[in-house]
Coordinates of C-alpha atoms and ligand atoms in Angstrom, one line a residue:
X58 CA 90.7 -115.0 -216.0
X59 CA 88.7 -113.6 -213.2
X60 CA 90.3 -113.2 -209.6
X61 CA 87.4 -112.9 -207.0
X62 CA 89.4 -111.5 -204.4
X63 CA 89.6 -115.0 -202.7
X64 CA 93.4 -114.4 -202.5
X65 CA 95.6 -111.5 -202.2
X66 CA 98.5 -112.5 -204.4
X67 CA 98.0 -111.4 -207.9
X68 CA 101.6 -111.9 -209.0
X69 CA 100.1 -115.0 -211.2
X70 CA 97.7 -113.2 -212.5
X71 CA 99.7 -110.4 -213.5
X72 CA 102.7 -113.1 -214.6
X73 CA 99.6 -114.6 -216.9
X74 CA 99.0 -111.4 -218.7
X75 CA 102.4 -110.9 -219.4
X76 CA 102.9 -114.4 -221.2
X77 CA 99.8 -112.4 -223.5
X78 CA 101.2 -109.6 -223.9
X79 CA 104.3 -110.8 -224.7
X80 CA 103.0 -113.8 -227.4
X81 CA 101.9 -110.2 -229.2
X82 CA 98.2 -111.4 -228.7
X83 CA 96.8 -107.7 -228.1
X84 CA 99.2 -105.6 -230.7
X85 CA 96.9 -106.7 -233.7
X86 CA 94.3 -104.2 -235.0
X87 CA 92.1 -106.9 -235.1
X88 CA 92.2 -108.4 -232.2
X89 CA 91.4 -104.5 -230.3
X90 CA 88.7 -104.6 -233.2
X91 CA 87.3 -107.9 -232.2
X92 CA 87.4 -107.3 -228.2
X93 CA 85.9 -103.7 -228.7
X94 CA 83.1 -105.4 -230.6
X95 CA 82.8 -108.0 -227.8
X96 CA 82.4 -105.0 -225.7
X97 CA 79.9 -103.1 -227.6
X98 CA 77.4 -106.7 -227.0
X99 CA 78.4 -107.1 -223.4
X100 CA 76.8 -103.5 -223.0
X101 CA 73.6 -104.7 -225.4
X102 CA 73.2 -108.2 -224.1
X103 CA 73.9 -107.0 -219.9
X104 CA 71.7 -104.4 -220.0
X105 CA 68.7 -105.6 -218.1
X106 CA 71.0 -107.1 -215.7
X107 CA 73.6 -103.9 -215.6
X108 CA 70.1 -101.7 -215.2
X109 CA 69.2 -103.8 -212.2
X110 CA 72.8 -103.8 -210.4
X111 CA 72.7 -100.1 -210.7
X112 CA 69.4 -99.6 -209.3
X113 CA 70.0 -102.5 -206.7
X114 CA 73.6 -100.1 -205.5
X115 CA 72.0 -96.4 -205.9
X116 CA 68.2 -96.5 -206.9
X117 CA 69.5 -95.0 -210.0
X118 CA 66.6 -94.5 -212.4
X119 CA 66.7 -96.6 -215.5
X120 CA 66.9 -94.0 -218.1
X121 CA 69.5 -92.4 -216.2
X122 CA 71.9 -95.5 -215.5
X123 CA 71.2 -96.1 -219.4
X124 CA 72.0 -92.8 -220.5
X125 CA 75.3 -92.1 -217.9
X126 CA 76.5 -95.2 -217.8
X127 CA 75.6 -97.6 -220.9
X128 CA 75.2 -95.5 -223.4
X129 CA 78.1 -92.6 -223.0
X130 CA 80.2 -96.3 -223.0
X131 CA 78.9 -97.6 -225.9
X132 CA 79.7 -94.1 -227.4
X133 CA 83.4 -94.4 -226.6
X134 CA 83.7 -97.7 -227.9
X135 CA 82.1 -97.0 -231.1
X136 CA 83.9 -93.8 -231.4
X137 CA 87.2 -95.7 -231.1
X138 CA 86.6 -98.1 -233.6
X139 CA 86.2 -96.1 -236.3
X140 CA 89.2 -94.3 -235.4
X141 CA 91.3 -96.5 -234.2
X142 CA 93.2 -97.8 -237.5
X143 CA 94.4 -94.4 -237.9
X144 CA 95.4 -93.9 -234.7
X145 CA 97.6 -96.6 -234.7
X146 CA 99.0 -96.2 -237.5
X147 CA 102.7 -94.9 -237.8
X148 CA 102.5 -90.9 -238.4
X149 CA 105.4 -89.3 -240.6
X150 CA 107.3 -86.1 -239.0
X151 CA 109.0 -83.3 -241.0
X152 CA 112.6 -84.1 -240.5
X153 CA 115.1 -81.2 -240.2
X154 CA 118.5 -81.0 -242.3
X155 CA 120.4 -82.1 -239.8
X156 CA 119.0 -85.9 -240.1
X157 CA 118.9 -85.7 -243.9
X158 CA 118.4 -88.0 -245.5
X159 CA 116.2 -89.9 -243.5
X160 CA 112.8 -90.7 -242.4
X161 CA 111.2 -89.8 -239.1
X162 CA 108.2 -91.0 -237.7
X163 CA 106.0 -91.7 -234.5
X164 CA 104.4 -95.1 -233.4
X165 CA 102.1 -95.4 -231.2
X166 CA 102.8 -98.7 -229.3
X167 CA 101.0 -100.8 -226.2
X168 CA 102.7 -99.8 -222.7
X169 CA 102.1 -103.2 -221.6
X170 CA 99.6 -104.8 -219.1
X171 CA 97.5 -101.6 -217.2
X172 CA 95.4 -101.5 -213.8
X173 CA 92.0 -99.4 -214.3
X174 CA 90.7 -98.9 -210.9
X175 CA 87.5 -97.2 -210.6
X176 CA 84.7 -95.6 -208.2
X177 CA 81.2 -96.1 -207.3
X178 CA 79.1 -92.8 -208.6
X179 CA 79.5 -94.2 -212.8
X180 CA 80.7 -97.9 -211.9
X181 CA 79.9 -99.8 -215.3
X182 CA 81.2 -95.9 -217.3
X183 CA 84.2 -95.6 -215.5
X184 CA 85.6 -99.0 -215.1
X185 CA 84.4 -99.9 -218.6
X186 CA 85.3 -96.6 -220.6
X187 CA 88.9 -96.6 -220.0
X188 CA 89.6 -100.7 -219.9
X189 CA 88.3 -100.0 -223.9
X190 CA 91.1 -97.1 -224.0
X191 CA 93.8 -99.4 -222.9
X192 CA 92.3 -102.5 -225.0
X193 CA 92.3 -100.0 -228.2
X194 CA 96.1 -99.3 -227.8
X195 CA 96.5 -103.2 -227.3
X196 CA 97.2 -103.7 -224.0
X197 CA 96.6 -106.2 -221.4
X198 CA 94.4 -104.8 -218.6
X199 CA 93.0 -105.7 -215.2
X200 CA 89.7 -103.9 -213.9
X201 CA 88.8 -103.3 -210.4
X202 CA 85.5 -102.1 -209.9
X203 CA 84.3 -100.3 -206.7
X204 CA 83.4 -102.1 -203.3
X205 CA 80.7 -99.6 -202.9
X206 CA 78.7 -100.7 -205.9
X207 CA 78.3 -104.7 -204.9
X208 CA 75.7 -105.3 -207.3
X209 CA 77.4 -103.8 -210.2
X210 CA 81.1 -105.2 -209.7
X211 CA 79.3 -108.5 -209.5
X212 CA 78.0 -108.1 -213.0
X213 CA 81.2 -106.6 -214.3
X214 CA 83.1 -109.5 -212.7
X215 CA 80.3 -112.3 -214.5
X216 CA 80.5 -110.5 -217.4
X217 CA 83.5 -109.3 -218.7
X218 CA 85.3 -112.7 -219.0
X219 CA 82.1 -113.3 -221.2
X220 CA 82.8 -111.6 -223.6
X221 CA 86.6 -110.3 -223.8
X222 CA 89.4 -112.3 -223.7
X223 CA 90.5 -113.4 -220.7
X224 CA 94.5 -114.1 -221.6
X225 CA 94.5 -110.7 -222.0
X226 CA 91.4 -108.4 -219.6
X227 CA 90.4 -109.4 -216.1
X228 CA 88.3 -108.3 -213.4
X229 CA 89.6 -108.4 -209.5
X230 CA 86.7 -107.4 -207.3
X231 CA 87.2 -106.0 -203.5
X232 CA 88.4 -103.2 -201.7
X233 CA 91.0 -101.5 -200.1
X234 CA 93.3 -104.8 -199.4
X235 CA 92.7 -105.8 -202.6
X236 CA 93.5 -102.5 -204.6
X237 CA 96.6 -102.3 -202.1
X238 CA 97.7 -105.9 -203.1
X239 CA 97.2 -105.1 -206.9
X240 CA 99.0 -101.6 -206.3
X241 CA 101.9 -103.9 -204.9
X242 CA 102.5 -105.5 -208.6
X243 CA 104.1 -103.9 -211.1
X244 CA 102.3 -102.2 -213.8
X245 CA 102.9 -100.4 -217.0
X246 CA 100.1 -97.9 -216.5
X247 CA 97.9 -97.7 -213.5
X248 CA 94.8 -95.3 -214.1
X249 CA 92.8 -94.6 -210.8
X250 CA 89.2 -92.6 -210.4
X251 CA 88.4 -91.8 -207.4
X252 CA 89.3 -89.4 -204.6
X253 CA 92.3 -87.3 -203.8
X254 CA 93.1 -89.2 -200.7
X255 CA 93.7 -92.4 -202.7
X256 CA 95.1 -90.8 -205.4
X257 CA 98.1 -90.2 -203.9
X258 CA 97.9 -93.2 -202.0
X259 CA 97.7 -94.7 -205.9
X260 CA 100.6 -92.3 -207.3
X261 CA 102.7 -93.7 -204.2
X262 CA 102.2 -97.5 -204.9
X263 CA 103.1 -96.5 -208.7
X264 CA 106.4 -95.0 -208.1
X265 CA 108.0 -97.3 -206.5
X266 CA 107.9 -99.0 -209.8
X267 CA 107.9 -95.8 -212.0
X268 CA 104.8 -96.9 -213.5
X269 CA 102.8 -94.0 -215.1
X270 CA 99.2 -93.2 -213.7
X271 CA 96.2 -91.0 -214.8
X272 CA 94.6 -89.3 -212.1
X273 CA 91.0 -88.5 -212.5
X274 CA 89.8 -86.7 -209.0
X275 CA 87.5 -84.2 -208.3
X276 CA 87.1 -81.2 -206.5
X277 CA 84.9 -77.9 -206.5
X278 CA 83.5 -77.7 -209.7
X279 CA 82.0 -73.9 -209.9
X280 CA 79.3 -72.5 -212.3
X281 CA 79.7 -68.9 -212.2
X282 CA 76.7 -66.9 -213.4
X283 CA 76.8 -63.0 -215.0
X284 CA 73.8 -61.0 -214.6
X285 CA 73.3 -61.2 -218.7
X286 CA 73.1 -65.1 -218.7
X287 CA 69.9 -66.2 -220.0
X288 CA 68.6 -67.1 -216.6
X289 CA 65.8 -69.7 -216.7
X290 CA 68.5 -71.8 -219.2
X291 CA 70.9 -71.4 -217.0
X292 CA 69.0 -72.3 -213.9
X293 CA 67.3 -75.7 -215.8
X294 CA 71.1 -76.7 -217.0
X295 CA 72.8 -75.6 -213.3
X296 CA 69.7 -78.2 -212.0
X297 CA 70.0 -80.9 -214.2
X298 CA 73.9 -80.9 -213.7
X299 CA 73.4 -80.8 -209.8
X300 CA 70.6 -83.2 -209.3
X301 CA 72.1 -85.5 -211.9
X302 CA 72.9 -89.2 -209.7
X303 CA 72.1 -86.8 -206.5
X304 CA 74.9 -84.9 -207.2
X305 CA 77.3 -87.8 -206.7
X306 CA 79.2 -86.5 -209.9
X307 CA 82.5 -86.2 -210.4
X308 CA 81.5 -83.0 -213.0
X309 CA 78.1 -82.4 -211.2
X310 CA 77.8 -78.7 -210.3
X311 CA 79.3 -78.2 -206.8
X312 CA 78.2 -74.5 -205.9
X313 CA 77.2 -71.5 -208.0
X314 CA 78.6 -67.9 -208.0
X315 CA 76.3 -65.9 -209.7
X316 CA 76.3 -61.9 -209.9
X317 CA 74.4 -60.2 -207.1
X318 CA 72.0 -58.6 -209.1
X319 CA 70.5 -61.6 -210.3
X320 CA 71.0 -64.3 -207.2
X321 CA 67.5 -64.3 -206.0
X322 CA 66.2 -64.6 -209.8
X323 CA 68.2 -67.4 -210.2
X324 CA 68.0 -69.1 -207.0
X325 CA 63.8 -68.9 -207.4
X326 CA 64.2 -70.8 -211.3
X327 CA 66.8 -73.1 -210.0
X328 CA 63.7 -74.2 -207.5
X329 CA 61.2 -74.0 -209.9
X330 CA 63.4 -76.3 -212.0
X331 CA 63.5 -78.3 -209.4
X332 CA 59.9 -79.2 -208.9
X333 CA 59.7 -78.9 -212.3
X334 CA 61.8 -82.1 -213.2
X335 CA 61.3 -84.1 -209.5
X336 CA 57.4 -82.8 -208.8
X337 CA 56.6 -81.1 -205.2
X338 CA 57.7 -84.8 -204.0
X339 CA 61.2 -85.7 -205.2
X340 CA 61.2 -88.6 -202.8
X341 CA 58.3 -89.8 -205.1
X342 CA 59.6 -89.3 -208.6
X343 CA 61.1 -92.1 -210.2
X344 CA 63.6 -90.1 -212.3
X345 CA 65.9 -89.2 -208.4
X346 CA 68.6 -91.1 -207.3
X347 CA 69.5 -92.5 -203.8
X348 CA 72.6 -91.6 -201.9
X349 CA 75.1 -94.3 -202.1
X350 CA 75.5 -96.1 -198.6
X351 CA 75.1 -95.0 -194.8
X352 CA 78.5 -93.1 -194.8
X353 CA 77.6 -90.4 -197.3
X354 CA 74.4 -90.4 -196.2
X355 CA 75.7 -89.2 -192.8
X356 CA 78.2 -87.1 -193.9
X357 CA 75.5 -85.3 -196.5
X358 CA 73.4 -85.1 -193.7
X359 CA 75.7 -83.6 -191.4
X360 CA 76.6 -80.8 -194.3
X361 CA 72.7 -80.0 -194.6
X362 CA 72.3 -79.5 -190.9
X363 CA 75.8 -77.4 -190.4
X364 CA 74.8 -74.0 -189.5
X365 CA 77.4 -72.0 -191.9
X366 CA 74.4 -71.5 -194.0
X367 CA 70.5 -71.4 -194.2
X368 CA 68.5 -74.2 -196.2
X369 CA 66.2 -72.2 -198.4
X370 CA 65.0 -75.3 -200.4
X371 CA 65.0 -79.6 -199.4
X372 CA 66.9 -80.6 -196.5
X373 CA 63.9 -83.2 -196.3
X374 CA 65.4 -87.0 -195.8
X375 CA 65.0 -90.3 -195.4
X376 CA 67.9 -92.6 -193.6
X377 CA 66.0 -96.0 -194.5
X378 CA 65.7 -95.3 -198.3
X379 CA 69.1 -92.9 -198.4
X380 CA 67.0 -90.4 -199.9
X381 CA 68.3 -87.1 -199.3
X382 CA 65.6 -84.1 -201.4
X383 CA 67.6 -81.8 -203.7
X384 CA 68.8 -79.2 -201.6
X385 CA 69.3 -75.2 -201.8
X386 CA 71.3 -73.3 -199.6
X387 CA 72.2 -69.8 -199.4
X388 CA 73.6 -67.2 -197.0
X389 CA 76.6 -69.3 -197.1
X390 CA 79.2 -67.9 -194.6
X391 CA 82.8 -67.6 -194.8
X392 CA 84.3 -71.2 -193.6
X393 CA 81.2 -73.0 -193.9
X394 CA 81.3 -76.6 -194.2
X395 CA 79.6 -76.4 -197.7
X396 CA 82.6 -74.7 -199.2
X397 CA 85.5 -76.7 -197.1
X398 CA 85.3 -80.0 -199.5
X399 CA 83.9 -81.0 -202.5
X400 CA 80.2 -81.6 -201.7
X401 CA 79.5 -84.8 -203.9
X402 CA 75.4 -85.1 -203.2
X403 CA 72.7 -83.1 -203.8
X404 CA 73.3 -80.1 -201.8
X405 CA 73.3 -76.9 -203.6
X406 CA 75.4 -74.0 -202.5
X407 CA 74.3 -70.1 -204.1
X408 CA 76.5 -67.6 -203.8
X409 CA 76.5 -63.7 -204.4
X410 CA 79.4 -62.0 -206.0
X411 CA 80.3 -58.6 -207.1
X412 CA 81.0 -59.5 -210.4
X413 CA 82.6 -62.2 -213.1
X414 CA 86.5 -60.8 -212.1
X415 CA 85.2 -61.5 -208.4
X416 CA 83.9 -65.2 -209.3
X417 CA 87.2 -65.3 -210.8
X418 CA 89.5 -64.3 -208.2
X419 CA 87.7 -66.9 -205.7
X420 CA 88.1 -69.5 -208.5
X421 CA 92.0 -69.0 -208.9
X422 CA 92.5 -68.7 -204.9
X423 CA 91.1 -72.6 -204.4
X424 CA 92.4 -75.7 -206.2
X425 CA 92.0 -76.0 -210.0
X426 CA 88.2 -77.5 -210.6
X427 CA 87.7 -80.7 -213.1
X428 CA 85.3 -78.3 -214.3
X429 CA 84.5 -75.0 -215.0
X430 CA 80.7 -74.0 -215.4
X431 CA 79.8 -70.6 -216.8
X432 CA 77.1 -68.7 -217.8
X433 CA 76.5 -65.7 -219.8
X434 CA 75.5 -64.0 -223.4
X435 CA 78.9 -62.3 -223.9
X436 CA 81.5 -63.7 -225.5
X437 CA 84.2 -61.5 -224.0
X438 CA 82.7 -62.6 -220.9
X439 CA 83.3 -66.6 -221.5
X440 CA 86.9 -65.9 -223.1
X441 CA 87.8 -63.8 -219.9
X442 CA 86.6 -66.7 -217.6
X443 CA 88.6 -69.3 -220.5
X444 CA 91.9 -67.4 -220.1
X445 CA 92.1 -66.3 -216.3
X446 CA 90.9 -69.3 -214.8
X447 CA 92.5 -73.0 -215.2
X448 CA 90.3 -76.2 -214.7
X449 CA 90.1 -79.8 -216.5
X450 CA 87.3 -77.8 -218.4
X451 CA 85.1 -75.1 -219.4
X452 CA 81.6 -75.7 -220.2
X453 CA 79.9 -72.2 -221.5
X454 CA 76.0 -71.8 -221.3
X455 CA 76.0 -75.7 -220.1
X456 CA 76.6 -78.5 -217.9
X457 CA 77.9 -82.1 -218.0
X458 CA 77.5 -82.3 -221.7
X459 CA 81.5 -81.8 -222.3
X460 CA 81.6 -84.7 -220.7
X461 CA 80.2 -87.2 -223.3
X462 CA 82.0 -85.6 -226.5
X463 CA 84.5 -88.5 -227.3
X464 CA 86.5 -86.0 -228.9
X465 CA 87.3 -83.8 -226.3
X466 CA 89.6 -85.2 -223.8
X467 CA 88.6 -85.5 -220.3
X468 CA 90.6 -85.2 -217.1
X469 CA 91.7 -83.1 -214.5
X470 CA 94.6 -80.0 -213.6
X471 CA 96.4 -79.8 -210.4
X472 CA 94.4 -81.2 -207.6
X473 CA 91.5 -82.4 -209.8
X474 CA 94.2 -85.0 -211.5
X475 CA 96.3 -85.4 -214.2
X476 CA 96.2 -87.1 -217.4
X477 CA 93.1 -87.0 -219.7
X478 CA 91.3 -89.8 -221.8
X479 CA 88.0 -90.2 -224.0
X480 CA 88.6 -90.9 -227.7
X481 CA 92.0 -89.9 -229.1
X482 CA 93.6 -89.0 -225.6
X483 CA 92.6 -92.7 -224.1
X484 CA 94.0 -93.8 -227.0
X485 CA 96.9 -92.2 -226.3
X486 CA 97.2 -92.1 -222.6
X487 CA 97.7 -95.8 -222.6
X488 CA 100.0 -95.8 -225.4
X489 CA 103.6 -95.2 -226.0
X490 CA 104.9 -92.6 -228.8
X491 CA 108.2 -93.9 -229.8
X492 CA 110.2 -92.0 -232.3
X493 CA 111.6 -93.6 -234.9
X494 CA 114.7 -92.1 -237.0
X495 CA 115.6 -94.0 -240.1
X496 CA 119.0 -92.9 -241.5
X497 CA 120.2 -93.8 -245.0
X498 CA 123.3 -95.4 -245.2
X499 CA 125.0 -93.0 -247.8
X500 CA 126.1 -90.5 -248.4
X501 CA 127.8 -90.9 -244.3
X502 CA 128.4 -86.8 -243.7
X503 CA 128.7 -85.9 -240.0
X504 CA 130.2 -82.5 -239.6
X505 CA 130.4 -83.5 -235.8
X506 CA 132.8 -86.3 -236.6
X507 CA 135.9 -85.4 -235.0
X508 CA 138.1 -84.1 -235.9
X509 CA 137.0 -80.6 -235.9
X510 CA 137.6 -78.4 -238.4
X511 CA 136.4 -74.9 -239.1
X512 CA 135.0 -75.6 -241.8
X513 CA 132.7 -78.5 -240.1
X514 CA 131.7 -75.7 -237.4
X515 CA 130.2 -73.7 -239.9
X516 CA 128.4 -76.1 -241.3
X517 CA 127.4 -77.6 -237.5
X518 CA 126.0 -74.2 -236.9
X519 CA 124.0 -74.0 -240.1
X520 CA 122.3 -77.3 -239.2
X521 CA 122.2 -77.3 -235.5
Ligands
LIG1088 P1 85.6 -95.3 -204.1 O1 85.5 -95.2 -202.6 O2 84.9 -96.3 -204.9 O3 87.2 -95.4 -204.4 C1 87.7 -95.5 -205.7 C2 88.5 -96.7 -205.8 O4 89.6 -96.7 -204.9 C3 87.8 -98.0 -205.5 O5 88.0 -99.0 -206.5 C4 88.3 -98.4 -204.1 O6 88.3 -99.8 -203.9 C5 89.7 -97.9 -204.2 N1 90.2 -97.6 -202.8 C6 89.5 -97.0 -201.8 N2 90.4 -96.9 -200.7 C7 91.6 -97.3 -201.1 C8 92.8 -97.4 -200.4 N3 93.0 -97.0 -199.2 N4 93.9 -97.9 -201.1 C9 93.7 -98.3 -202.4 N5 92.6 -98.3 -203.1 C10 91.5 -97.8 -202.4 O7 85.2 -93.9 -204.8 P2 85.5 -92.4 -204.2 O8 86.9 -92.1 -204.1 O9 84.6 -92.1 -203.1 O10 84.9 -91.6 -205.5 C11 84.4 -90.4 -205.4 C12 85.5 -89.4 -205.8 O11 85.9 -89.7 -207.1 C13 85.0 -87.9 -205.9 O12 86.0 -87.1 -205.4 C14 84.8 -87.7 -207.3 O13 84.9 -86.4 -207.7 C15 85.9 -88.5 -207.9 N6 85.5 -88.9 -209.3 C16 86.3 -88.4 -210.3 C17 85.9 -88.8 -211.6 C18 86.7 -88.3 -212.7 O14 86.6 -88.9 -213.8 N7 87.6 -87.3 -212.6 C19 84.8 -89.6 -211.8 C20 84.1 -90.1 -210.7 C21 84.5 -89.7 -209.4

């Protein structure tokens, strides 16, 4: 079933899912197997047409919207499938005297029917990516794509009823009155992407039913660079992970912090990377990406002409195409508008510290990043940054990459969210883990059977 956003009432749809999950359609291995499969082709057959979409909604370069969004997807999916059977399966615990003799173990079961509602920057990635998490622990789920991203949702809404079953996974296109009907319903899990504005807007619509939610949000992600780092790596990675999507990434670099000894080295190779991977004409390269709609485009452009700091690279733009050049700021003053919000396009902050313990203290005095970004040849170095800081994650000596390792989990701390997913902890996240205790009958010895007896304490206190 697809709802198109033609009405607001989604208590049938919701009541439809229901009757599936409760038949016990989605609990079989094979029938996650079988839609995960189904998945895997809708991602191979739609890719011309998902290619186009995402070009169509952000002038995002084929490659790119191939790479980000297809075939980090397609990764998941696969990666689940050959791990699924054992994550599903019942797992035997260690039991302690006290329930002996008896048999303890954990199943992983389905919470239910789940709402995935996701943003605009990675819309087939992160409406897709965790719609297979919830289908691989055998629930029923409902997808709502992002507004922003017309072209895409459309595809995802032809799509998906396609190729997955639509008793059990559905797409409701729209925006906000939509995603406030849907929030209305009662869920079993809701997971939201997206900003920290909605987020709680999200985590406020889910208590009211005590439904759980995953949180994935952003925030300032920093890299921090030490004057040992290997500097033209770290300049080409801090680049790439910036100008990724024009910086419209939710673990794109936001700003660096890099030793004061080696700023204006690493500023200069940042630049040099630049041209190196866009030409002296970014506008012109193929391999850049467009700003979403007029909204960001406005508020970028507002945050590259603010005078809290001095544009040392880009600024150059384009309101017709969106097109807004890779941009390098520096002499970044106290308060500036740069470092009030998370920055979320291609602007690119460099600031001078003392030192790592410096970079550090800034770090822990400003909400916990999604990501943590550092660069240096010491190891001491990276495990100080790995134990005195807390974020989503570290990435040492790289960027983004963490991101696309199924078996690291993904997700944010504090203000950047709560909740993870990719591989196991999708798998998880969308899945109860019930404890089962299964006593023998006989011998029936209780020493907390009334009534008490001194010699029952003693043995209470042996096995409590
Ligand atoms: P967005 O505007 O597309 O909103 C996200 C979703 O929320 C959409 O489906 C939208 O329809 C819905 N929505 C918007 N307003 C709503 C409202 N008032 N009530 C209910 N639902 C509403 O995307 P966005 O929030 O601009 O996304 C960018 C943000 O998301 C950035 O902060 C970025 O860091 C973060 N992000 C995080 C991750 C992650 O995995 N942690 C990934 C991508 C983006």
């Amino acid at each position: 079933m697809t709802a198109t956003g033609t009405s607001l009432d989604f208590g049938p749809l919701v009541d439809e899912l229901r009757v599936t999950y409760a038949q016990g359609t989605t609990r079989p291995l094979g029938w996650r197997v079988d839609q995960l499969k189904a998945l895997l082709r809708l991602l191979e057959d739609g890719e011309a047409e998902l290619l186009d979409a995402l070009a169509a909604d952000l002038g995002k370069p084929r490659l790119e919207g191939w790479a980000s969004d297809l075939a980090v997807t397609a990764a998941e999916v696969r990666y689940s499938l050959s791990h699924l059977k054992r994550w599903s399966r019942p797992r035997r615990v260690r039991l302690p005297l006290l329930a002996f003799p008896g048999r303890g173990s954990i199943h992983p079961e389905p919470l239910g029917v789940a709402l995935v509602i996701s943003p605009w920057n990675y819309p087939v990635q992160l409406l897709l990516a965790p719609m297979a998490a919830a289908i691989s622990a055998g629930n029923c789920v409902v997808g709502k794509p992002s507004e922003i991203t017309p072209a895409t949702s459309a595809v995802l809404a032809r799509l998906v009823p396609r190729y997955l079953d639509t008793a059990a996974v559905a797409i409701v296109e729209g925006g906000e009155s939509e995603t406030t009907a849907l929030l209305a319903q009662r869920w079993d899990h809701i997971f939201y992407t997206g900003n920290g504005i909605v987020g709680r807007v999200v985590a406020r619509a889910a208590a009211e039913h005590l439904t759980p939610v995953t949180l994935e949000l952003g925030g300032k992600s920093p890299a921090v660079v030490d004057a040992d780092a290997d500097l033209a790596v770290a300049a080409r990675r801090i680049a790439w992970g910036k100008w990724l999507n024009a910086g419209q990434t939710c673990v794109g670099v936001d700003h660096v912090l890099v030793h004061g000894d080696v700023a204006d080295e690493l500023t200069e190779r940042i630049i040099a990377s630049t041209t190196e991977f866009f030409g002296p004409d970014p506008k012109a390269s193929p391999d850049y990406t467009r700003i979403v709609n007029d909204r960001h485009f406005r508020r970028l452009s507002d945050l590259v002409d603010d005078d809290g700091h001095e544009v040392i690279h880009g600024g150059q733009r384009d309101p017709e195409t969106r097109y807004l050049a890779p941009t390098v700021v520096a002499g970044v003053e106290p308060g500036a508008a740069v470092m009030a919000d998370e920055i979320f396009g291609p602007i690119l902050p460099i600031l001078p510290v003392g030192d790592v313990d410096e970079a550090i203290a800034r770090i822990n005095g400003h909400d916990k990043p999604l990501v943590l970004y550092a660069f240096s040849r010491s190891s001491a170095t990276a495990a100080r940054i790995v134990e005195r800081t807390s974020s989503g994650a570290v990435c040492l000596n790289g960027t983004i990459v963490q991101y696309c390792i199924p078996s690291l989990p993904f997700g944010g701390v504090g203000a950047s969210g709560h909740g993870s997913y990719h591989g196991r902890a999708g798998f998880d996240t969308f899945s109860h883990h019930k404890a089962v205790l299964a006593k023998a009958v006989h011998p029936d010895l209780n020493p907390a059977y009334p009534p008490s007896t001194s010699l029952k304490e003693r043995a209470l206190r042996r096995l409590l």
